[in-house]
Short mmCIF file of C-alpha atoms and ligand atoms in Angstrom, two decimals:
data_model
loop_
_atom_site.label_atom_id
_atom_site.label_comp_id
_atom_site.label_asym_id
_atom_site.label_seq_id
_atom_site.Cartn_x
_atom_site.Cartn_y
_atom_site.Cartn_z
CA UNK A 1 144.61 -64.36 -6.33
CA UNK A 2 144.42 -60.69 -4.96
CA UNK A 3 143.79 -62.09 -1.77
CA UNK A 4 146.55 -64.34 -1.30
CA UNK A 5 148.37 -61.25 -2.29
CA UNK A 6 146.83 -59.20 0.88
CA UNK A 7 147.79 -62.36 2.76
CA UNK A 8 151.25 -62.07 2.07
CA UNK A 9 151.24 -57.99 2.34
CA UNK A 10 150.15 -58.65 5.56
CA UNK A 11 151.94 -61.63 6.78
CA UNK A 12 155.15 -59.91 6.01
CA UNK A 13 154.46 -56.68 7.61
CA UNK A 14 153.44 -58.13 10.91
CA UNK A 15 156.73 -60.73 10.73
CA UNK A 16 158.51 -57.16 10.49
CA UNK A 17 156.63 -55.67 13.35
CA UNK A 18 157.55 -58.84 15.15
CA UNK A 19 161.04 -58.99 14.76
CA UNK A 20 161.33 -54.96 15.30
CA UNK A 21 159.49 -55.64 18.75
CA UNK A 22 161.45 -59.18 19.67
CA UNK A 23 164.41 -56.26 18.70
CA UNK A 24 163.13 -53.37 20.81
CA UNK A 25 162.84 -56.00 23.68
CA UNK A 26 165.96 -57.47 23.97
CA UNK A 27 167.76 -54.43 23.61
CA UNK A 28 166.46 -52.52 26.13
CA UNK A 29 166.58 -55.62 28.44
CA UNK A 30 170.29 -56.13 27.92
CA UNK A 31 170.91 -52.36 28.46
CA UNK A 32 168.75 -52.23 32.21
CA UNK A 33 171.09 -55.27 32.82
CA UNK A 34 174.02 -52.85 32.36
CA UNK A 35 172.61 -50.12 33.24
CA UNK A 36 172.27 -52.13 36.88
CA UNK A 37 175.93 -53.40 36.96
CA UNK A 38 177.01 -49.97 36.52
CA UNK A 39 174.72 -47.93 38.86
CA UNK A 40 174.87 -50.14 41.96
CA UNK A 41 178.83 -50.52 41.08
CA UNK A 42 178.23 -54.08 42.72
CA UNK A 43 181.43 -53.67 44.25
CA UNK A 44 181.91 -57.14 45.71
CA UNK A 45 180.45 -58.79 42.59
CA UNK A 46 183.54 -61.23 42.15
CA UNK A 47 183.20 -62.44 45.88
CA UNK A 48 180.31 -64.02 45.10
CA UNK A 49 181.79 -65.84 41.88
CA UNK A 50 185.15 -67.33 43.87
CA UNK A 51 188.10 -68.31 40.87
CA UNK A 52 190.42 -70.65 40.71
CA UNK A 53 193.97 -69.04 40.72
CA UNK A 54 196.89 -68.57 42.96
CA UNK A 55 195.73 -66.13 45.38
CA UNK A 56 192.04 -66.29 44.94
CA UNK A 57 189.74 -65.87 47.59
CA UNK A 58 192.22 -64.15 50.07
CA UNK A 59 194.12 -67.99 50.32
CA UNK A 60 198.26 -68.41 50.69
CA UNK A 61 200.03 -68.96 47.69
CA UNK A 62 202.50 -72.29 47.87
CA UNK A 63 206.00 -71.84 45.64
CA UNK A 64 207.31 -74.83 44.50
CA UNK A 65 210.27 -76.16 45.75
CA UNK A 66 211.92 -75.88 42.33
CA UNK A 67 211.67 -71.93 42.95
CA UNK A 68 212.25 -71.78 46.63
CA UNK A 69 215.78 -70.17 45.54
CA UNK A 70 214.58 -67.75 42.90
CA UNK A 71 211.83 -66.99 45.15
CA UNK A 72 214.12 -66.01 47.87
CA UNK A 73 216.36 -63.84 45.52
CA UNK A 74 213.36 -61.91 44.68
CA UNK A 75 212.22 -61.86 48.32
CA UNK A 76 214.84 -59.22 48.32
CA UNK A 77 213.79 -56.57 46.25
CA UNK A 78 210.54 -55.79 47.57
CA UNK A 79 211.56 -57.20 51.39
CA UNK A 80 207.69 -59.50 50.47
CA UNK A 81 207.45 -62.72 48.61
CA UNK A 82 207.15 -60.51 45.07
CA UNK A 83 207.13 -63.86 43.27
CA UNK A 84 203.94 -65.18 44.86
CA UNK A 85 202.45 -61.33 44.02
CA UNK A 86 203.21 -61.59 40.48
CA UNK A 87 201.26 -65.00 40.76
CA UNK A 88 198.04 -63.52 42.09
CA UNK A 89 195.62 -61.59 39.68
CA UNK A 90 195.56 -58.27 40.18
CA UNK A 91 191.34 -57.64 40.78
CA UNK A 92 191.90 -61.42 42.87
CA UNK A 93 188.78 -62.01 44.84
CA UNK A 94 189.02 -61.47 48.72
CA UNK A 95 186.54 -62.84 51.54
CA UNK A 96 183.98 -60.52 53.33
CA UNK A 97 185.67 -60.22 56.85
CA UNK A 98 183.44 -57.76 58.24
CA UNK A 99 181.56 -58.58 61.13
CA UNK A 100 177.78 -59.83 60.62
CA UNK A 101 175.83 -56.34 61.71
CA UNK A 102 178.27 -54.72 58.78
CA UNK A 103 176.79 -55.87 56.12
CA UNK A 104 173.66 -54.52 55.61
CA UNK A 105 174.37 -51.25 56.80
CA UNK A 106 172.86 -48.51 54.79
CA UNK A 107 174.71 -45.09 54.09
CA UNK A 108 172.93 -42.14 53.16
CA UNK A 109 173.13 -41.61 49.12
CA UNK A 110 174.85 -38.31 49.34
CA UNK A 111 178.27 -39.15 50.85
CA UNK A 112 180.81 -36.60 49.74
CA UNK A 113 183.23 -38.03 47.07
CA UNK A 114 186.96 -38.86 47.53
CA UNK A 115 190.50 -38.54 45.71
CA UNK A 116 192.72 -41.74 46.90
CA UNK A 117 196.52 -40.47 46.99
CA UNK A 118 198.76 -43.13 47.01
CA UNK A 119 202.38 -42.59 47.27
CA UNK A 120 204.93 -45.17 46.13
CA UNK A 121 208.90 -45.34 46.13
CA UNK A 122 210.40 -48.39 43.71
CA UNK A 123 207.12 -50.37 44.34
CA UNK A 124 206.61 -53.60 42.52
CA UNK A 125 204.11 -53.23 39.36
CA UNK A 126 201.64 -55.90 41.23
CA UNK A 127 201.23 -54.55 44.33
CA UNK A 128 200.89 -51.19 43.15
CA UNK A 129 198.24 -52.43 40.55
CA UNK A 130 196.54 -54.60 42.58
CA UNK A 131 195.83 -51.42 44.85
CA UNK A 132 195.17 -49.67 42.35
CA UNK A 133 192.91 -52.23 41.18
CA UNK A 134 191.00 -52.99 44.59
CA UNK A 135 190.24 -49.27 44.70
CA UNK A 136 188.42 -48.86 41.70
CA UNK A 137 186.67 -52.13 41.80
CA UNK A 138 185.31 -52.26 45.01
CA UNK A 139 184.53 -48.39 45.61
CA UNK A 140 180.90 -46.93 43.98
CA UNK A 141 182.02 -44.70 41.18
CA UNK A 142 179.56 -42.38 42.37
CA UNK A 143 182.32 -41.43 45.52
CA UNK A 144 185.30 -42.32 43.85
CA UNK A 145 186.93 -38.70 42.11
CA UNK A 146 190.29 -40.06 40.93
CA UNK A 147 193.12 -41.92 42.41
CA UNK A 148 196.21 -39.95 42.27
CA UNK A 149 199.57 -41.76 42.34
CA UNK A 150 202.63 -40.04 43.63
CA UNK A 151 205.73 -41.51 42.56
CA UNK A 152 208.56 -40.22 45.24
CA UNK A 153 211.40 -40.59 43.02
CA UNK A 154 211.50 -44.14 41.86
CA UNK A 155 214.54 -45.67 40.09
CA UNK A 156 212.72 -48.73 38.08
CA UNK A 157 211.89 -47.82 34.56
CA UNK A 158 208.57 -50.09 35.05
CA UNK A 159 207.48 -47.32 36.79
CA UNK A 160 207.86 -44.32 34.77
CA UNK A 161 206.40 -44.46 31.04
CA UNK A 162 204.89 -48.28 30.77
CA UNK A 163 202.90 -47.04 34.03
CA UNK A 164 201.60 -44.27 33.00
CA UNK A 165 200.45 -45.69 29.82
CA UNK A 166 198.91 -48.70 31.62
CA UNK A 167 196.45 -46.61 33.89
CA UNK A 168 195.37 -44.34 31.43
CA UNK A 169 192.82 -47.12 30.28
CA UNK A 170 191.01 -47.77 33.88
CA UNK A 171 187.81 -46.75 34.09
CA UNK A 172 188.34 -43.73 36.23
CA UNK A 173 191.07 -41.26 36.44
CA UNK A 174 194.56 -42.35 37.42
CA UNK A 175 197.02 -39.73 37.71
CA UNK A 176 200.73 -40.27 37.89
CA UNK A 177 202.46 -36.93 39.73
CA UNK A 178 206.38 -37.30 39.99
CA UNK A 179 208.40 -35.38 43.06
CA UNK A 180 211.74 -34.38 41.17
CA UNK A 181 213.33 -35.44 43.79
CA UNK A 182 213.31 -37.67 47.36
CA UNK A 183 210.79 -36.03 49.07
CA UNK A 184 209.68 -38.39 51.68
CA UNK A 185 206.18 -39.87 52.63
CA UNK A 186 204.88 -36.64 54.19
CA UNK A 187 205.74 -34.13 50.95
CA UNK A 188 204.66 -36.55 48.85
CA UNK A 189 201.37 -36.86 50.37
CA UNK A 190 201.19 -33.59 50.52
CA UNK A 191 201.79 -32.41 47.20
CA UNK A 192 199.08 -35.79 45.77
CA UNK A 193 196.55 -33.84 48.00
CA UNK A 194 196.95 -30.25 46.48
CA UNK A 195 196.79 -31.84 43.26
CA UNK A 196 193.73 -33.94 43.95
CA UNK A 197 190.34 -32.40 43.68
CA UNK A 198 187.55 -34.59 45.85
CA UNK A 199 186.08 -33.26 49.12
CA UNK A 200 187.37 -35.96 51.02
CA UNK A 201 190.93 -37.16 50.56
CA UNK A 202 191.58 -40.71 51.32
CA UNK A 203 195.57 -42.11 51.95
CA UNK A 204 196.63 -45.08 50.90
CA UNK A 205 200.11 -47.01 50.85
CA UNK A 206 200.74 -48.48 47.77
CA UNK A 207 200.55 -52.14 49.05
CA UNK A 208 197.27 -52.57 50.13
CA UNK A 209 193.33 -54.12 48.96
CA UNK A 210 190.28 -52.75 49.65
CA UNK A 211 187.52 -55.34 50.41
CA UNK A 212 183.88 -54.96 49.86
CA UNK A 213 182.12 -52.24 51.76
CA UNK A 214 185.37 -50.37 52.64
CA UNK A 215 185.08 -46.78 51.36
CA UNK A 216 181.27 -46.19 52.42
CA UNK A 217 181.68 -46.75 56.71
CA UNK A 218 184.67 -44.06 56.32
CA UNK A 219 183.01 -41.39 53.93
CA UNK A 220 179.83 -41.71 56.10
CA UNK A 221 181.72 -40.90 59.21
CA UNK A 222 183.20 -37.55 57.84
CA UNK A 223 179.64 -36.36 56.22
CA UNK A 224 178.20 -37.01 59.62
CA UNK A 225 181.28 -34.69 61.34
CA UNK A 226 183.65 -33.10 58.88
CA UNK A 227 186.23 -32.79 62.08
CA UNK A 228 186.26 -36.82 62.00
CA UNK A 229 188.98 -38.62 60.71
CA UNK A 230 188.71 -42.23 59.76
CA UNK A 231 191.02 -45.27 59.18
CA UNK A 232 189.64 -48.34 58.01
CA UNK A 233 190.60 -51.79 59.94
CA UNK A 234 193.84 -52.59 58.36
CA UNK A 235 194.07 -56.50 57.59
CA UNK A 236 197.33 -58.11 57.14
CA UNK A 237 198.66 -59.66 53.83
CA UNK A 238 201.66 -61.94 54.47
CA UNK A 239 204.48 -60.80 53.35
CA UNK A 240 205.48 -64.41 52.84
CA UNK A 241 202.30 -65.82 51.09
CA UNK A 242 200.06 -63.11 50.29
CA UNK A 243 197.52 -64.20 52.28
CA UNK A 244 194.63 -62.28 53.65
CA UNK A 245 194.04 -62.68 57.05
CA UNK A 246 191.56 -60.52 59.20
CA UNK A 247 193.13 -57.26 61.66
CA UNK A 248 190.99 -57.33 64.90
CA UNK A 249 188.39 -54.60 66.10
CA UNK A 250 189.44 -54.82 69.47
CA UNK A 251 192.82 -53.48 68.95
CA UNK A 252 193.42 -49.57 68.78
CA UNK A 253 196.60 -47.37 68.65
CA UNK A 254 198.60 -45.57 71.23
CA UNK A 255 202.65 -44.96 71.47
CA UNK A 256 204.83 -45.81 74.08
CA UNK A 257 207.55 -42.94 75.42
CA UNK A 258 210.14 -43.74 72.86
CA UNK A 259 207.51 -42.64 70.35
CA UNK A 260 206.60 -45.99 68.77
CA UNK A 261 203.49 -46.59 67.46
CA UNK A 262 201.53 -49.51 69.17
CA UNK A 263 198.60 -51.56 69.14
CA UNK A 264 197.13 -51.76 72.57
CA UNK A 265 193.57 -53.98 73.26
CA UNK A 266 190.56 -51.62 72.88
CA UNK A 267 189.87 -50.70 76.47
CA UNK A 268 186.58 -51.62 78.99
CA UNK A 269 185.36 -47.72 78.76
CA UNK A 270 185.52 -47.62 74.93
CA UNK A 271 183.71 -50.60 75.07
CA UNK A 272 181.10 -49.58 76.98
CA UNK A 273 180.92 -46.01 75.04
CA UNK A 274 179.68 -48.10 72.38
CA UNK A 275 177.44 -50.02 74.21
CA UNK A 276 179.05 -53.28 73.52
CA UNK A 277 178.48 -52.44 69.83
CA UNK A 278 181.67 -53.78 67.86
CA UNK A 279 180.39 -52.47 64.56
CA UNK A 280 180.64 -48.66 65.96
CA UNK A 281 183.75 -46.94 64.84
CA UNK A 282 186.37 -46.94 67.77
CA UNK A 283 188.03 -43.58 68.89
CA UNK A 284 191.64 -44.50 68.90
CA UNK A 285 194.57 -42.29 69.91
CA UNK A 286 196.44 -42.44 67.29
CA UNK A 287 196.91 -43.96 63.63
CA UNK A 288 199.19 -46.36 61.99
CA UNK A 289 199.34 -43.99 59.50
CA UNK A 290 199.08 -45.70 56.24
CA UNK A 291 195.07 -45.74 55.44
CA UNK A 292 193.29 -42.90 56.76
CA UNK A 293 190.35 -40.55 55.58
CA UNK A 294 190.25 -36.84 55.69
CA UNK A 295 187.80 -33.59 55.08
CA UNK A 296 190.17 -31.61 52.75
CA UNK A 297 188.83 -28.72 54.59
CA UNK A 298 189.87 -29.61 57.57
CA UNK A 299 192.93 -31.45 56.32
CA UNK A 300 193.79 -27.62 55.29
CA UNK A 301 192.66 -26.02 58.63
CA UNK A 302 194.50 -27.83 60.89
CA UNK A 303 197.74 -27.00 58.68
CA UNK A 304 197.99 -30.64 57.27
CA UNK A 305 201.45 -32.13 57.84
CA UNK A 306 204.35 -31.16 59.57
CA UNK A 307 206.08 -30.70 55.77
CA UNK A 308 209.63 -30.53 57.84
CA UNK A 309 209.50 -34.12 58.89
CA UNK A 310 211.89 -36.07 56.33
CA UNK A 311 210.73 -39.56 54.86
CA UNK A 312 208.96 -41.47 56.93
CA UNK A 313 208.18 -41.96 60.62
CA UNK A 314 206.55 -39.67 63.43
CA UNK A 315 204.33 -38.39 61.35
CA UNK A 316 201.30 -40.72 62.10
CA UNK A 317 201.72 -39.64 65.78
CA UNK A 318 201.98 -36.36 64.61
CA UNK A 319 198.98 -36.21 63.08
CA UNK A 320 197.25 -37.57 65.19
CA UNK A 321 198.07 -35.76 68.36
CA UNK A 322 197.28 -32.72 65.82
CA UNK A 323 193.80 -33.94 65.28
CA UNK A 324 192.91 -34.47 68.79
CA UNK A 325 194.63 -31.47 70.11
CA UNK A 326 192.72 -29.25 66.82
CA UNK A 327 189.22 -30.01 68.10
CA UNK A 328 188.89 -33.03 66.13
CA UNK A 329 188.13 -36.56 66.35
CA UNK A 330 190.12 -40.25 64.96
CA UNK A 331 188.32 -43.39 64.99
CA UNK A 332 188.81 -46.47 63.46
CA UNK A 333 185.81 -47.29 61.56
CA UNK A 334 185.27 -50.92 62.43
CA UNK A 335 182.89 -51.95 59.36
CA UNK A 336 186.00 -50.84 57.20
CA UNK A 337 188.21 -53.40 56.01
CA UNK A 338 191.47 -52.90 54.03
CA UNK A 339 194.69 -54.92 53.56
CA UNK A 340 198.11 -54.06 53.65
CA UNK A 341 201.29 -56.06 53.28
CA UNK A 342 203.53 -55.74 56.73
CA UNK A 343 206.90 -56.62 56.29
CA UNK A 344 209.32 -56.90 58.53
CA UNK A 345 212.50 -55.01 57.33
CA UNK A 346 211.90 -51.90 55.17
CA UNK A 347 213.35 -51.95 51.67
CA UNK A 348 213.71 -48.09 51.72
CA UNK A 349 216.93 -46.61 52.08
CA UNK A 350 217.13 -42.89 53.48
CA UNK A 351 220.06 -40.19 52.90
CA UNK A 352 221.62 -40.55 56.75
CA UNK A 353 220.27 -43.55 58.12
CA UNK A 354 216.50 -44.37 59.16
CA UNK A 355 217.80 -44.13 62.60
CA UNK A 356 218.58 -40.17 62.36
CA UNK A 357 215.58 -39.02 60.28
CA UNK A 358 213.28 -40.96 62.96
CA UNK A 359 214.88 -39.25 66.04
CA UNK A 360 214.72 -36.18 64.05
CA UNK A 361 210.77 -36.57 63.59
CA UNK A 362 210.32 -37.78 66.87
CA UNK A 363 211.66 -34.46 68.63
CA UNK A 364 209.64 -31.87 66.18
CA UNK A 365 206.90 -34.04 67.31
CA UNK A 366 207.70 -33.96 71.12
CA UNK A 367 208.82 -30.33 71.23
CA UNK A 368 205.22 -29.19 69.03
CA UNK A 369 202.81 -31.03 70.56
CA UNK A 370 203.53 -32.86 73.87
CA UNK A 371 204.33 -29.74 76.55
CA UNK A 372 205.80 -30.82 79.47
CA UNK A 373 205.68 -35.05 78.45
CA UNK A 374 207.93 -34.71 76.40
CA UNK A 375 210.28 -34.79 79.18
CA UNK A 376 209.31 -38.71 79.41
CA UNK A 377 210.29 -39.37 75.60
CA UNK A 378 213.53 -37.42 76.50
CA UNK A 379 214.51 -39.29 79.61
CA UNK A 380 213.74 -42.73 77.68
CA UNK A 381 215.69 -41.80 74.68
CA UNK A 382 218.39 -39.10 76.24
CA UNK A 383 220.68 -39.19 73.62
CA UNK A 384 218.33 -37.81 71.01
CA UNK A 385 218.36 -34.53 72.67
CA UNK A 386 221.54 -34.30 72.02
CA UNK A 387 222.46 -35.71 68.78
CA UNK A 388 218.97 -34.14 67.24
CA UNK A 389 219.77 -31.03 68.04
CA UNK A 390 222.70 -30.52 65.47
CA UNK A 391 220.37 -31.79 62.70
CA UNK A 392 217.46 -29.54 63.51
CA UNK A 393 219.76 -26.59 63.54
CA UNK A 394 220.98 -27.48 60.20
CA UNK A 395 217.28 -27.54 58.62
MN1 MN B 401 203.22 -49.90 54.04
#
């Protein structure tokens, strides 16, 4: 009887011991599961699991020809198809468009960390969060500071409290900073970078999605020179379907002599700088200006912005005859892949007219940076000399 007693003493305990150890197991197993997920920051982990959805996988979203009018009311608004964006999730999964010798790539550990400043003006809440999204999913937290959203005055109600409120639950910081009044593209930036704190700022427009492996190519660029500054290859989203179609590493920017930006074909000697080797960052003369990468050091050195340009325009070209002509370097890094929705009228309207402000930009950039050349852009476009020169007085 005393035995069968022991028995049971001693069948229970071990059944405990069991149970504590089956326990002990599977909860440390679970937690190196998520302790993986979150380390590595598998960035590209819902490439690999395609969705079903509108949008999915980087593919054209159809409108039915029930909404073909609504759509084009809406079309309006944002100058894209906005009804197609609201269709398409906001962390929607993308292909992998980087060329083959991109993708396994290694970057040293230690890559210096980056704020992403993103200035928007009336955007529309999907775009915005689906670039918001794209960022945060798709960068390693380990480089990712904070993304710091500048609003430049917007009129929709969408984007002041409901916004705020909606970031402040992502999983790193979001910051909302509002200009008190129209500022432009260049102030704007310029005030989301003295607010920002990461070593390397990175600038995005708010229309835009980062695909796998974008933010490492650029960051390891800028350790390896600090006087380097990077854009990523920008892909295009339709503005008509939202699909994602691939930009091309064998285009690069210039400007032509009314001071338009341009893509020109990557020439032979650039080429053969690289020794034939497409996945080498380019060195391009200038940048579209959207989606670039910066030292903040040297961002600050080479006196950032011209801050008396107005809105929007020149200032890529300024910036990047700045950089070249400050001892520094601009490449397009081609491993890099981010997209951006190119539209074909701007929805922005500016106090004066786009067509003064842009004239006006043009000539602080001629008369600053381009010595004697700038008698080229002034012979192409004669009557800015003129007209221009009542405006700068003025400022
Ligand atoms: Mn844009």
């Amino acid at each position: 009887m005393r035995r069968f007693a022991y028995c049971k003493v001693v069948l229970a305990t071990s059944l405990v011991w069991v149970m504590l150890d089956m326990f002990i197991l599977l909860y440390f197993s679970e937690c190196n599961k998520c302790d993986d997920k979150r380390e590595r920051g598998l960035p590209g982990r819902d490439v690999l699991r395609p969705r079903e959805g509108p949008g999915e996988g980087g593919k054209p979203v159809v409108i039915s020809k029930e909404n073909q009018e609504k759509m084009k009311e809406m079309f309006k608004i944002n100058q894209f198809n906005l009804m197609a964006s609201e269709m398409i999730a906001f962390n929607r999964t993308l292909p992998d468009v980087r060329l083959e010798g991109c993708k396994n790539k290694l970057y040293p550990d230690d890559l210096p960390r980056t704020s992403v400043v993103i200035v928007f003006h009336n955007e529309a809440w999907s775009t915005l969060l689906r670039t918001v999204r794209s960022v945060i999913d798709r960068s390693p937290k380990s480089l990712l500071e904070e993304v710091v959203l500048v609003d430049d005055a917007s009129e929709r109600d969408f984007l002041k409290r409901p916004l705020e409120q909606y970031v402040r639950r992502m999983e790193v910081p979001v910051r909302v900073v509002r200009m008190e009044q129209r500022s432009g593209l260049i102030r704007a930036r310029l005030k989301g970078a003295s607010l920002s704190t990461g070593q390397v700022i990175t600038f995005l427009d708010a229309h835009c999605e980062c695909t796998i492996g974008w933010l490492e190519p650029l960051l390891a660029r800028i350790k390896l020179d600090r006087k380097t500054v990077v854009c990523p290859i920008i892909d295009v989203i339709s503005d008509d379907t939202f699909e994602y179609m691939a930009g091309s590493d064998m285009t690069y920017g210039g400007f032509n002599w009314k001071l338009n930006f341009r893509w020109y074909p990557v020439p032979q000697r650039e080429m053969d700088r690289r020794k034939g080797d497409r996945t080498l960052p380019v060195r391009t003369p200038t940048m579209a200006g959207g989606l670039f990468s910066i030292d903040r050091d040297y961002f600050q050195e080479i006196g950032t912005y011209d801050a008396g340009m107005d809105i929007w325009g020149g200032e890529n070209l300024e910036i990047s005859f700045r950089i070249w002509q400050c001892g520094g370097t601009l490449e397009i890094v081609t491993c890099s892949h981010v997209g951006h929705v190119f539209r074909k009228a701007t929805p922005y309207t500016f106090p004066g007219g786009t067509g003064q402000i842009i004239n006006k930009n043009n000539r602080r950039l001629a008369e600053v940076w381009m010595d004697q050349f700038k008698n080229f852009f002034y012979i192409i476009s004669p009557d800015c000399k003129k007209c221009v020169a009542v405006l700068c007085r003025k400022t």
